PDB file of C-alpha atoms in Angstrom:
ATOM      1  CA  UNK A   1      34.061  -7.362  13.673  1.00 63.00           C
ATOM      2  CA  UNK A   2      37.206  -9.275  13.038  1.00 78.00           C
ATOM      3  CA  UNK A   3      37.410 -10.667   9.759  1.00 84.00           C
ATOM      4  CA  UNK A   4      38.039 -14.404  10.879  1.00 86.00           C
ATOM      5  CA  UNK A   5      34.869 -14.226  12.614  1.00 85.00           C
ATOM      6  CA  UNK A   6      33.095 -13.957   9.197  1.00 86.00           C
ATOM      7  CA  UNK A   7      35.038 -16.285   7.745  1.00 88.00           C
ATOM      8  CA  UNK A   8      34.248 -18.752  10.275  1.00 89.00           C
ATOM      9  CA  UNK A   9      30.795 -18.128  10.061  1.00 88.00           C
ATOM     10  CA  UNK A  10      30.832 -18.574   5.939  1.00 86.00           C
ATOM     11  CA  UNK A  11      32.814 -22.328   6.074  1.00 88.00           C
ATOM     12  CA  UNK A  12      29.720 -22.952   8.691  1.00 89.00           C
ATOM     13  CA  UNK A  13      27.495 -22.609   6.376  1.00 87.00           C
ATOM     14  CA  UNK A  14      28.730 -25.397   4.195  1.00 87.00           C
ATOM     15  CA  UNK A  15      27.929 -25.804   0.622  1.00 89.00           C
ATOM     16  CA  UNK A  16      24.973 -24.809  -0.892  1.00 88.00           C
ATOM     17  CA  UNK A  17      22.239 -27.402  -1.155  1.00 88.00           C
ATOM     18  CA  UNK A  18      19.872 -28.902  -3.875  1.00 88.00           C
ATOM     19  CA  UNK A  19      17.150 -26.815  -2.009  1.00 89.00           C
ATOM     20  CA  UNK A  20      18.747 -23.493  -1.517  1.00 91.00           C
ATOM     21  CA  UNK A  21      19.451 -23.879  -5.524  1.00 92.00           C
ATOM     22  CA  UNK A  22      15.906 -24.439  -6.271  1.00 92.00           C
ATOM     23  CA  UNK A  23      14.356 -21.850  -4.261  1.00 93.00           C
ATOM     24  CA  UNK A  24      17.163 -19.552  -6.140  1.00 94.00           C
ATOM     25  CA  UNK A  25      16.127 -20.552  -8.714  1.00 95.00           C
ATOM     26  CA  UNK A  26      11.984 -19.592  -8.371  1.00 95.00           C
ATOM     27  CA  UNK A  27      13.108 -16.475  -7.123  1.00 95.00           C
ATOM     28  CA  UNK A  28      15.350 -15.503 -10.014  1.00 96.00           C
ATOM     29  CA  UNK A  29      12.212 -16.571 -12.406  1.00 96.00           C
ATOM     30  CA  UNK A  30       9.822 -14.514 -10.416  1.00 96.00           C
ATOM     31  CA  UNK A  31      12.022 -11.693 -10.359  1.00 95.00           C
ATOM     32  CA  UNK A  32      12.716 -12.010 -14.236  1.00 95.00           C
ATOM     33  CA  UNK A  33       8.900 -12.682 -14.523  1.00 94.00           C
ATOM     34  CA  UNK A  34       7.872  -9.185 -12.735  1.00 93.00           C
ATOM     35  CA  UNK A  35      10.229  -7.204 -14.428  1.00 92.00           C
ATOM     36  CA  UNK A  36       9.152  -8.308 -18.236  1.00 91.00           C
ATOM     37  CA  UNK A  37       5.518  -8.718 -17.348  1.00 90.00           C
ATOM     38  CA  UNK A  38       4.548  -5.049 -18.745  1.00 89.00           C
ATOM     39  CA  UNK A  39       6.079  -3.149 -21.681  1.00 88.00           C
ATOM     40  CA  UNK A  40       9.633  -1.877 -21.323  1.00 88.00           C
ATOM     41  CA  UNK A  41      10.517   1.216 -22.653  1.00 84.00           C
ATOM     42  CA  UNK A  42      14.172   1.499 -23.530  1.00 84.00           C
ATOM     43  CA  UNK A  43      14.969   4.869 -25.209  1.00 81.00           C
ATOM     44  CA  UNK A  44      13.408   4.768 -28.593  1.00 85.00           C
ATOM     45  CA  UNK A  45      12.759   0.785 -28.418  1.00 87.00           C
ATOM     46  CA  UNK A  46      10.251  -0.977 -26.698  1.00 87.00           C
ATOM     47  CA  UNK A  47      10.493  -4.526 -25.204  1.00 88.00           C
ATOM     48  CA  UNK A  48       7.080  -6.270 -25.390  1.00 88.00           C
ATOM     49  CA  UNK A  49       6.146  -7.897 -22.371  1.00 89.00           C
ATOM     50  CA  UNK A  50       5.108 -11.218 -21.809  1.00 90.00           C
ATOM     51  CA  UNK A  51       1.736 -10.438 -20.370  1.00 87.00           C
ATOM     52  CA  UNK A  52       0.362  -9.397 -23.308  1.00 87.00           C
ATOM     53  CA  UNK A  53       0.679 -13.214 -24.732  1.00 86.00           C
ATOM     54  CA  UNK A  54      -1.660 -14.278 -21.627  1.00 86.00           C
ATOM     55  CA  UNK A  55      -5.272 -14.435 -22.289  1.00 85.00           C
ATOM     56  CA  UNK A  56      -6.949 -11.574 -20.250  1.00 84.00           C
ATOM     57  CA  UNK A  57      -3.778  -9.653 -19.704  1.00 81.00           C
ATOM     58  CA  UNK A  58      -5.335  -7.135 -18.216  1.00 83.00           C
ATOM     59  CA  UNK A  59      -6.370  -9.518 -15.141  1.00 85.00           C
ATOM     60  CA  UNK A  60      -2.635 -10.531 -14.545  1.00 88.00           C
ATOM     61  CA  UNK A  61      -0.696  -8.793 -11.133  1.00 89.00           C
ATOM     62  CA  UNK A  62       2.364  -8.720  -9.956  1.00 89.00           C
ATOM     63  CA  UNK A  63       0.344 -10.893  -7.029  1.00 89.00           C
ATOM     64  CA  UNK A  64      -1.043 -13.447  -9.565  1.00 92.00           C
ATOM     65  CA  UNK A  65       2.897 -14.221 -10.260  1.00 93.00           C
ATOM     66  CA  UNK A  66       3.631 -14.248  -6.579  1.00 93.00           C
ATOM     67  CA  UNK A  67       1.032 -16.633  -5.976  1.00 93.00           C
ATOM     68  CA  UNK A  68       2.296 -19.154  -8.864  1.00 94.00           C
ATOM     69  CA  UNK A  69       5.685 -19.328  -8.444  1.00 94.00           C
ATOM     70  CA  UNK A  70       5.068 -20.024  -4.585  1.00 93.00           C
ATOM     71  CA  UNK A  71       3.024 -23.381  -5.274  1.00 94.00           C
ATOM     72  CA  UNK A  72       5.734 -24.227  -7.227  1.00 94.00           C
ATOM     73  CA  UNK A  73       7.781 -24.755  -3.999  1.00 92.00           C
ATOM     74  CA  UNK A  74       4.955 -27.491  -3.306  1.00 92.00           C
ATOM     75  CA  UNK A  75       5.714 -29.411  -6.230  1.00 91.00           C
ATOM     76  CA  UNK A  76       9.341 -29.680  -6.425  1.00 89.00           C
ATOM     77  CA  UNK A  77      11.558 -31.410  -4.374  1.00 87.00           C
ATOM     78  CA  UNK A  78      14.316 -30.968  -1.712  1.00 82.00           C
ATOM     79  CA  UNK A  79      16.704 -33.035  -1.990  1.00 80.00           C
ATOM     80  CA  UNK A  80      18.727 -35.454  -5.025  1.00 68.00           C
ATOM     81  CA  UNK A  81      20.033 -38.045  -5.086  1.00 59.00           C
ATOM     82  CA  UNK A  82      21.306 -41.003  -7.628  1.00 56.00           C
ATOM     83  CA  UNK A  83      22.675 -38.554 -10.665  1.00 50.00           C
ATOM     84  CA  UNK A  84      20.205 -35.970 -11.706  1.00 51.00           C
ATOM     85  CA  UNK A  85      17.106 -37.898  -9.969  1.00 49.00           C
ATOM     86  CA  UNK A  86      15.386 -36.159  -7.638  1.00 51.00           C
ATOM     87  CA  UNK A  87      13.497 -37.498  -4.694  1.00 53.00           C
ATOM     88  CA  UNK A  88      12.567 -36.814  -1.367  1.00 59.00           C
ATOM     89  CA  UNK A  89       9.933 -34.208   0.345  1.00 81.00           C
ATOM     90  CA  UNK A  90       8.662 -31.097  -1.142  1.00 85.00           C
ATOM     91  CA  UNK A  91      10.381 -27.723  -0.941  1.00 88.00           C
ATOM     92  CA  UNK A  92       7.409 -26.751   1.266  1.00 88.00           C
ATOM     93  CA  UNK A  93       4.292 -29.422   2.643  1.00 86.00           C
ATOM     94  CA  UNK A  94       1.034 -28.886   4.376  1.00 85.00           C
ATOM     95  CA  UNK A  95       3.105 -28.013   7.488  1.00 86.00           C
ATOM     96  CA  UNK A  96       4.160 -24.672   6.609  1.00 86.00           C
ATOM     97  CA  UNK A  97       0.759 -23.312   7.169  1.00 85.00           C
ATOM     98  CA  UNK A  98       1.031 -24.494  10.796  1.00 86.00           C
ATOM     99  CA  UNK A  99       4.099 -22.506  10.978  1.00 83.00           C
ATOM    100  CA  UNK A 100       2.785 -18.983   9.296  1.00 82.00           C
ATOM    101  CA  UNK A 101       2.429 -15.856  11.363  1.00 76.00           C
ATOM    102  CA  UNK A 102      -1.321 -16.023  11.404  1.00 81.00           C
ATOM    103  CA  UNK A 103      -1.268 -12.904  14.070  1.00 74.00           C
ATOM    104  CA  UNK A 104       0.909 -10.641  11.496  1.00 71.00           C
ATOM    105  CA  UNK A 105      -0.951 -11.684   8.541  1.00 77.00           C
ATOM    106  CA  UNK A 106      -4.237 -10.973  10.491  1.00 78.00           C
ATOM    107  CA  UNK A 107      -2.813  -7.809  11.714  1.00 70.00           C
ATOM    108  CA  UNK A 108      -1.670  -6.489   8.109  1.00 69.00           C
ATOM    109  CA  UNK A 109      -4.609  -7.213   6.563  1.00 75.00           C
ATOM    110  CA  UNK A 110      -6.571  -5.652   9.104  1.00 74.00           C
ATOM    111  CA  UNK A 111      -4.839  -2.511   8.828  1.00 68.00           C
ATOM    112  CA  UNK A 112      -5.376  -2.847   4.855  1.00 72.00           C
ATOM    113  CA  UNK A 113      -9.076  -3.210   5.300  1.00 78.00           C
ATOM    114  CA  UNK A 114      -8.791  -0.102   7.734  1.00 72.00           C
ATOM    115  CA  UNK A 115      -7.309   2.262   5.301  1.00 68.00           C
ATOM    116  CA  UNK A 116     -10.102   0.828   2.681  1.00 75.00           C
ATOM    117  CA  UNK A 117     -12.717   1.763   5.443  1.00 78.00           C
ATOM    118  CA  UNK A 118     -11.095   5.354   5.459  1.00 71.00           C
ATOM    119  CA  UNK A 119     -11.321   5.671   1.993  1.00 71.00           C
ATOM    120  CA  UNK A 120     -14.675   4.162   0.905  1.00 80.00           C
ATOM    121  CA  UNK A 121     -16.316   5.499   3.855  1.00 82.00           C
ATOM    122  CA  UNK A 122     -15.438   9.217   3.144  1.00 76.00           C
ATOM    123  CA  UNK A 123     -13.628   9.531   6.465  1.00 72.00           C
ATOM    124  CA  UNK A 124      -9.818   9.873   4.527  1.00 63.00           C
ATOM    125  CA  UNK A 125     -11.214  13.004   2.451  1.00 68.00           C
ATOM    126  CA  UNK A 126     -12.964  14.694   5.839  1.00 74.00           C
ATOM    127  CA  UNK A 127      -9.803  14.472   7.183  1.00 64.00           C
ATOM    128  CA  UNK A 128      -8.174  15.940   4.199  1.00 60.00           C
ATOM    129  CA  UNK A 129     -10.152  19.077   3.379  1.00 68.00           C
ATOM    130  CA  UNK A 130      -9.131  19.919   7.435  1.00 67.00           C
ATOM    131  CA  UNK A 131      -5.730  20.718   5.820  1.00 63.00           C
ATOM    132  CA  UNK A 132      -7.656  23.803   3.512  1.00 65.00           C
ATOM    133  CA  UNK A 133      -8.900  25.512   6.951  1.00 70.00           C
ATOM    134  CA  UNK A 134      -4.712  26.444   7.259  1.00 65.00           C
ATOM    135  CA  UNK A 135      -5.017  28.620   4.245  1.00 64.00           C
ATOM    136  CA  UNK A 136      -4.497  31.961   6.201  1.00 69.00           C
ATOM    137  CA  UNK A 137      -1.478  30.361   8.042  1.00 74.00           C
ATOM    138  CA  UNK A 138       2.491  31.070   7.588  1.00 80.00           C
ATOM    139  CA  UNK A 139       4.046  28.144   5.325  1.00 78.00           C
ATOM    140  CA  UNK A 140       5.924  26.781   8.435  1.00 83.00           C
ATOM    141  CA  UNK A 141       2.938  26.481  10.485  1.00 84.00           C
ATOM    142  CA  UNK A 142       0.966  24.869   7.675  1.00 84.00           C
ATOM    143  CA  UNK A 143       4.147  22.349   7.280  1.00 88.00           C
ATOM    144  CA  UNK A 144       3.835  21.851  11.299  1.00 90.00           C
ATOM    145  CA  UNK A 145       0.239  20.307  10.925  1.00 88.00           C
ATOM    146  CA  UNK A 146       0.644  18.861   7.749  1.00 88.00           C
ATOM    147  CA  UNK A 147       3.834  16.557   9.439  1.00 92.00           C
ATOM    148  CA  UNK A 148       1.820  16.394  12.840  1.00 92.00           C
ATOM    149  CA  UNK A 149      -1.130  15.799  11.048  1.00 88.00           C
ATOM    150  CA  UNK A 150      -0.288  12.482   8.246  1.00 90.00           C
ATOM    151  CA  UNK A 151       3.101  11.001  11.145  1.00 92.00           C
ATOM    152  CA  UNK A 152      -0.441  10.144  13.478  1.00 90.00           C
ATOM    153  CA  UNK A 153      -2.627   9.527  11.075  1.00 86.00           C
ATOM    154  CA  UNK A 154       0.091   6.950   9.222  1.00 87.00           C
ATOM    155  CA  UNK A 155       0.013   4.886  12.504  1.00 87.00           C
ATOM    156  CA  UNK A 156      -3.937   3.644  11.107  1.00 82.00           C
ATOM    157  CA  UNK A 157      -3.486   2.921   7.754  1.00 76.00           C
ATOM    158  CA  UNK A 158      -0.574   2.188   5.683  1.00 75.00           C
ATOM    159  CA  UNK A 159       2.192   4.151   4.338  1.00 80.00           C
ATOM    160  CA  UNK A 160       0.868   4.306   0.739  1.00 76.00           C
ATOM    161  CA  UNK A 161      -2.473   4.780   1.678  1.00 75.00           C
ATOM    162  CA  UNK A 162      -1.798   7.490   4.136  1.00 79.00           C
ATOM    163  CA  UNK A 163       0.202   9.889   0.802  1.00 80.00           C
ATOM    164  CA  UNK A 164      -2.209   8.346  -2.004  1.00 76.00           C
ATOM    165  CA  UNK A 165      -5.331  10.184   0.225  1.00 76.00           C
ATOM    166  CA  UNK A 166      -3.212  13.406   1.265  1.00 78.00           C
ATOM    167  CA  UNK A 167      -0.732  14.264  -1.571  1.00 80.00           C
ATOM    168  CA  UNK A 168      -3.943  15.182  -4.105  1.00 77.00           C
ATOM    169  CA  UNK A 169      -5.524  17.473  -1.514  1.00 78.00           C
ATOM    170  CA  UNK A 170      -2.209  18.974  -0.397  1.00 80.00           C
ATOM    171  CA  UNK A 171      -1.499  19.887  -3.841  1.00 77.00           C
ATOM    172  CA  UNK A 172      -5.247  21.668  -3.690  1.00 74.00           C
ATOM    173  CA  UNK A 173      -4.650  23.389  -0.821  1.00 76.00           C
ATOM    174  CA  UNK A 174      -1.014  24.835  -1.886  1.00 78.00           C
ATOM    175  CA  UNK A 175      -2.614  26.186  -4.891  1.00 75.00           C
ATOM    176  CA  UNK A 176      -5.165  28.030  -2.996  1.00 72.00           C
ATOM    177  CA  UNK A 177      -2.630  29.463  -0.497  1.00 74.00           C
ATOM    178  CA  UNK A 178      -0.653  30.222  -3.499  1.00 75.00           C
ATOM    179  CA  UNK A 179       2.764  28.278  -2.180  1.00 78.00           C
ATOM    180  CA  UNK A 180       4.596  25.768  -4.216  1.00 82.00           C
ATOM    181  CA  UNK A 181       2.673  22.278  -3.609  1.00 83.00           C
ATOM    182  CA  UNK A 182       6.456  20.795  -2.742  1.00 86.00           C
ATOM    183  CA  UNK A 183       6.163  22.732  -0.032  1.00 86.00           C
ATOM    184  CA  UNK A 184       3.631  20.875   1.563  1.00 86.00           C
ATOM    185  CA  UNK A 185       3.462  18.121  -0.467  1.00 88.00           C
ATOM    186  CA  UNK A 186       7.048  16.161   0.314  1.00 90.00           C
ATOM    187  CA  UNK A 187       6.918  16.730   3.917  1.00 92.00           C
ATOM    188  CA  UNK A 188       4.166  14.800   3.936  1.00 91.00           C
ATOM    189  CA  UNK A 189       5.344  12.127   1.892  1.00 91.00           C
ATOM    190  CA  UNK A 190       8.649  11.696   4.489  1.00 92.00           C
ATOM    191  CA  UNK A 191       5.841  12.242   7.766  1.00 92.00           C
ATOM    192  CA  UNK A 192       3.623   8.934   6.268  1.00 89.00           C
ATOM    193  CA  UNK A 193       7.595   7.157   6.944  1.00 89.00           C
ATOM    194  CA  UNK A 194       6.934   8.269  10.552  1.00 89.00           C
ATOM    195  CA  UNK A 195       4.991   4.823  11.805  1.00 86.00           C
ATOM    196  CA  UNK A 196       6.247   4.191  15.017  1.00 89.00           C
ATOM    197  CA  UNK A 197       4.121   3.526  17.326  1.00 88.00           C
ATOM    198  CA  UNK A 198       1.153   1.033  16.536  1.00 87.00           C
ATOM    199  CA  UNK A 199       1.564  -2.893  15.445  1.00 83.00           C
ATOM    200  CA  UNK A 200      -0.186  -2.198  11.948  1.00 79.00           C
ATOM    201  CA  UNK A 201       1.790   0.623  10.669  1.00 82.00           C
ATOM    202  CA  UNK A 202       4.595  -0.688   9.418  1.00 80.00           C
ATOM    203  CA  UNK A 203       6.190  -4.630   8.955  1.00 78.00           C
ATOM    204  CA  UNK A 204       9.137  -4.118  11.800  1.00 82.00           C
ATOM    205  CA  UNK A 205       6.334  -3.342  14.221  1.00 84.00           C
ATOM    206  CA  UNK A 206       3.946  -5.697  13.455  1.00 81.00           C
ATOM    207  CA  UNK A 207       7.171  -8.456  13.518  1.00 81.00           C
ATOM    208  CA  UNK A 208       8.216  -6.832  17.359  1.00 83.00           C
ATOM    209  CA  UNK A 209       4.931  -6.854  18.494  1.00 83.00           C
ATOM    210  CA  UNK A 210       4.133 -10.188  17.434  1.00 78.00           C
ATOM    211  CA  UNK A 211       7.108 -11.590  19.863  1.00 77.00           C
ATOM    212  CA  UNK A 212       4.364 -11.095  22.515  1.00 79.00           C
ATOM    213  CA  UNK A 213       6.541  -9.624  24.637  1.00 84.00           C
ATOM    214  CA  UNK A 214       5.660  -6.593  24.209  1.00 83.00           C
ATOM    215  CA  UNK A 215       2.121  -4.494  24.402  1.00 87.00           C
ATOM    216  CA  UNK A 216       0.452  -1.231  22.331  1.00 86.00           C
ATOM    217  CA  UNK A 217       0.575   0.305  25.440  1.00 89.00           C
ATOM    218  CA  UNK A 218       4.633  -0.156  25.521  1.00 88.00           C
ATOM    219  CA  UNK A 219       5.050   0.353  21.727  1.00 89.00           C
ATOM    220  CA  UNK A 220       3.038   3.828  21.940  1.00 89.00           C
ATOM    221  CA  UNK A 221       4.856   5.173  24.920  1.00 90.00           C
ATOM    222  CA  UNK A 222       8.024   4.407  23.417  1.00 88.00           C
ATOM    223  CA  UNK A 223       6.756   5.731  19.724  1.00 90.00           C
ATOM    224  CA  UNK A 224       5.209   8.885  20.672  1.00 91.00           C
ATOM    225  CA  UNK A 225       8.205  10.641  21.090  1.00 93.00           C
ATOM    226  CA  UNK A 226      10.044   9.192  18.386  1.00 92.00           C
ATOM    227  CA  UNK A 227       7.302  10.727  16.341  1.00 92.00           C
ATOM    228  CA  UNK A 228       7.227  13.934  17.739  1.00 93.00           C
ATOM    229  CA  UNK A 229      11.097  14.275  16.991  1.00 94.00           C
ATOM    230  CA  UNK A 230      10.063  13.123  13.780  1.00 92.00           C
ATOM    231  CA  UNK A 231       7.554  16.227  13.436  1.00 93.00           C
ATOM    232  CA  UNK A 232      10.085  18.795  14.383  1.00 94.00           C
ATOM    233  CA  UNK A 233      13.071  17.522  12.127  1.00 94.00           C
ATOM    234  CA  UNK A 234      11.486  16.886   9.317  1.00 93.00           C
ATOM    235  CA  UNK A 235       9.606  20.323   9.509  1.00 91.00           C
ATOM    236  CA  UNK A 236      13.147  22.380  10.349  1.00 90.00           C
ATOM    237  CA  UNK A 237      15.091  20.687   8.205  1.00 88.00           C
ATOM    238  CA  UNK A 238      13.076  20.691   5.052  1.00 87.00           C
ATOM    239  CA  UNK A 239      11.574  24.711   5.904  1.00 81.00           C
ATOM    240  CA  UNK A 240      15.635  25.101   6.082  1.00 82.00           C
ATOM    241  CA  UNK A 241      17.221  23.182   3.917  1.00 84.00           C
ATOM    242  CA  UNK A 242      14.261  21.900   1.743  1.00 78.00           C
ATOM    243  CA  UNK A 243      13.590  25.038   0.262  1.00 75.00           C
ATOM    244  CA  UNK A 244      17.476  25.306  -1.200  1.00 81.00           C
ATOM    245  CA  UNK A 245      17.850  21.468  -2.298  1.00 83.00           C
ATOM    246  CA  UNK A 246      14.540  21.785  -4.205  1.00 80.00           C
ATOM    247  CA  UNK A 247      14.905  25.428  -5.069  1.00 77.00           C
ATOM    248  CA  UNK A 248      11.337  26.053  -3.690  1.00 77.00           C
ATOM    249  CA  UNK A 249      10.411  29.619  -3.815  1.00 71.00           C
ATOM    250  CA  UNK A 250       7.566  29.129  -0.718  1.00 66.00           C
ATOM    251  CA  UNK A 251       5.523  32.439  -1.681  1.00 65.00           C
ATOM    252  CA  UNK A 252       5.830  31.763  -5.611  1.00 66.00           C
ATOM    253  CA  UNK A 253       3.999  29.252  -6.942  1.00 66.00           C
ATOM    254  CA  UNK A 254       5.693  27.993 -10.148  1.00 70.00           C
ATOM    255  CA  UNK A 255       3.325  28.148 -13.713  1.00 69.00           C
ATOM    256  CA  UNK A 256       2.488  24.635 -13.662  1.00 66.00           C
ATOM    257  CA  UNK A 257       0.704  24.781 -10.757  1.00 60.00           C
ATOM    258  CA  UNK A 258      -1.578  27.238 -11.342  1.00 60.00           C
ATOM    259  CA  UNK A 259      -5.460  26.010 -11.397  1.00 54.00           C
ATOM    260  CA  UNK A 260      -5.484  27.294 -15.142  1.00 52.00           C
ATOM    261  CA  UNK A 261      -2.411  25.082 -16.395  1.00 50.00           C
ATOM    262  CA  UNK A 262      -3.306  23.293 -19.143  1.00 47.00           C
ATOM    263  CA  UNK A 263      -1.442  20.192 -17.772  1.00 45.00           C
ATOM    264  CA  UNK A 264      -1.016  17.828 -14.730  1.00 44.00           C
ATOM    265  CA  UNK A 265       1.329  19.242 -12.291  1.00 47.00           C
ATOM    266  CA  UNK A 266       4.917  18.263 -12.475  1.00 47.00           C
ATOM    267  CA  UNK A 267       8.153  19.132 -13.071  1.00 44.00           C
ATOM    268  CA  UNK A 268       8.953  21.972 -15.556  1.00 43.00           C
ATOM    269  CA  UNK A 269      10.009  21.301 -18.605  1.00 40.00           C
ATOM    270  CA  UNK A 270      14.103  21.976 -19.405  1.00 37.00           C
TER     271      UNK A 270
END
């Protein structure tokens, strides 16, 4: 891309406005606002957070800030004029709700309430313990269906909800095959990536599909494959490679796994 080009396309977009500066502005505070809401631990010193000052701190989210700062953008306004006095319409009106993604919004919280279903209903953990009927099976094969199994299932609920149900089992079932739980455990994590085929898996397809120009039917025919190739290269490539960038011994378990450790699994100690 020739350099001019860009240029051009920079002088085009003129100065910055009183608006642009504002909305910097809210975002810069919200930013600051989630980052020192909670305690920060800084080697041996810890920064208090703010949150603590609120009444009920313990009710305060990352959301509640979110939610705040953007009615904020109703109250202040978008242009000045006349020195420092501001006048003029609202950073955002009554209009913008006419102008929301209703479908999307629908559509993602949809697929939220699905993966709650999953969960509440028992239906996430019956598809979990299917994983400990592979404990007679080689490691790859039991890597094969673990990425076959969470790329599909990811497609139906979210991302995080797909590795928060199957990472805790996983790490069952590698301790009762006696294999290191990376083994299973990361492969999964990349396959609940793998979400491309249905509108509610991810954000980029709900956004495609909500062009209307496509349908599931399209998105699935197209997807399928792309998640098969996803099954096959991630399995390969970590069974390969994996194994040496993680120095995972696949038929030693390390200490810390073990049912009997005294501690939560994780890293060894240096």
């Amino acid at each position: 891309l020739p350099q001019e080009s860009i240029q051009e396309q920079y002088r085009a977009l003129g100065p910055i406005s009183f608006a642009e500066r504002s909305v910097l502005v809210v975002f810069t505070a919200t930013a600051l606002l989630w980052v020192f809401r909670q305690d920060l631990q800084l080697g041996t010193f810890t920064l208090p957070g703010w949150g603590r000052l609120m009444p009920h701190a313990d009710l305060l989210q990352d959301g509640t800030i979110a939610v705040c700062m953007a009615l904020t953008l109703f109250l202040l306004p978008s242009r000045q004029s006349g020195g420092t006095r501001q006048t003029g319409a609202r950073l955002l009106d009554h209009t913008v709700f006419s102008r929301i993604p209703w479908d999307i919004v629908l559509l993602f919280g949809g697929g939220y309430a699905l993966a709650k279903g999953f969960k509440s209903s028992g239906l996430s953990e019956f598809f979990g313990h299917q994983f400990e009927s592979l404990a007679g099976t080689p490691p790859l094969g039991v890597v094969a269906a673990v990425c076959t199994l969470l790329t599909f299932l990811t497609e139906l609920t979210s991302n995080t909800a797909t590795a928060e149900m199957a990472l805790p089992i996983l790490a069952s079932v590698a301790t009762a095959m006696k294999v290191h739980p990376f083994l299973l455990m990361i492969p999964a994590t990349l396959s609940a990536s793998c979400a491309f085929m249905m509108p509610v898996a991810t954000p980029p397809n709900a956004i495609v599909f909500s062009s209307g120009r496509l349908k599931i039917l399209d998105m699935v025919k197209a997807g399928i494959l792309i998640n098969l190739i996803g099954v096959a290269v991630i399995t390969l490539l970590f069974y390969v490679l994996g194994s040496w960038v993680f120095q995972i011994d696949a038929s030693a378990p390390p200490d810390w796994a073990s049912p009997h450790a005294p501690s939560a699994p994780g890293p060894p100690a240096n």
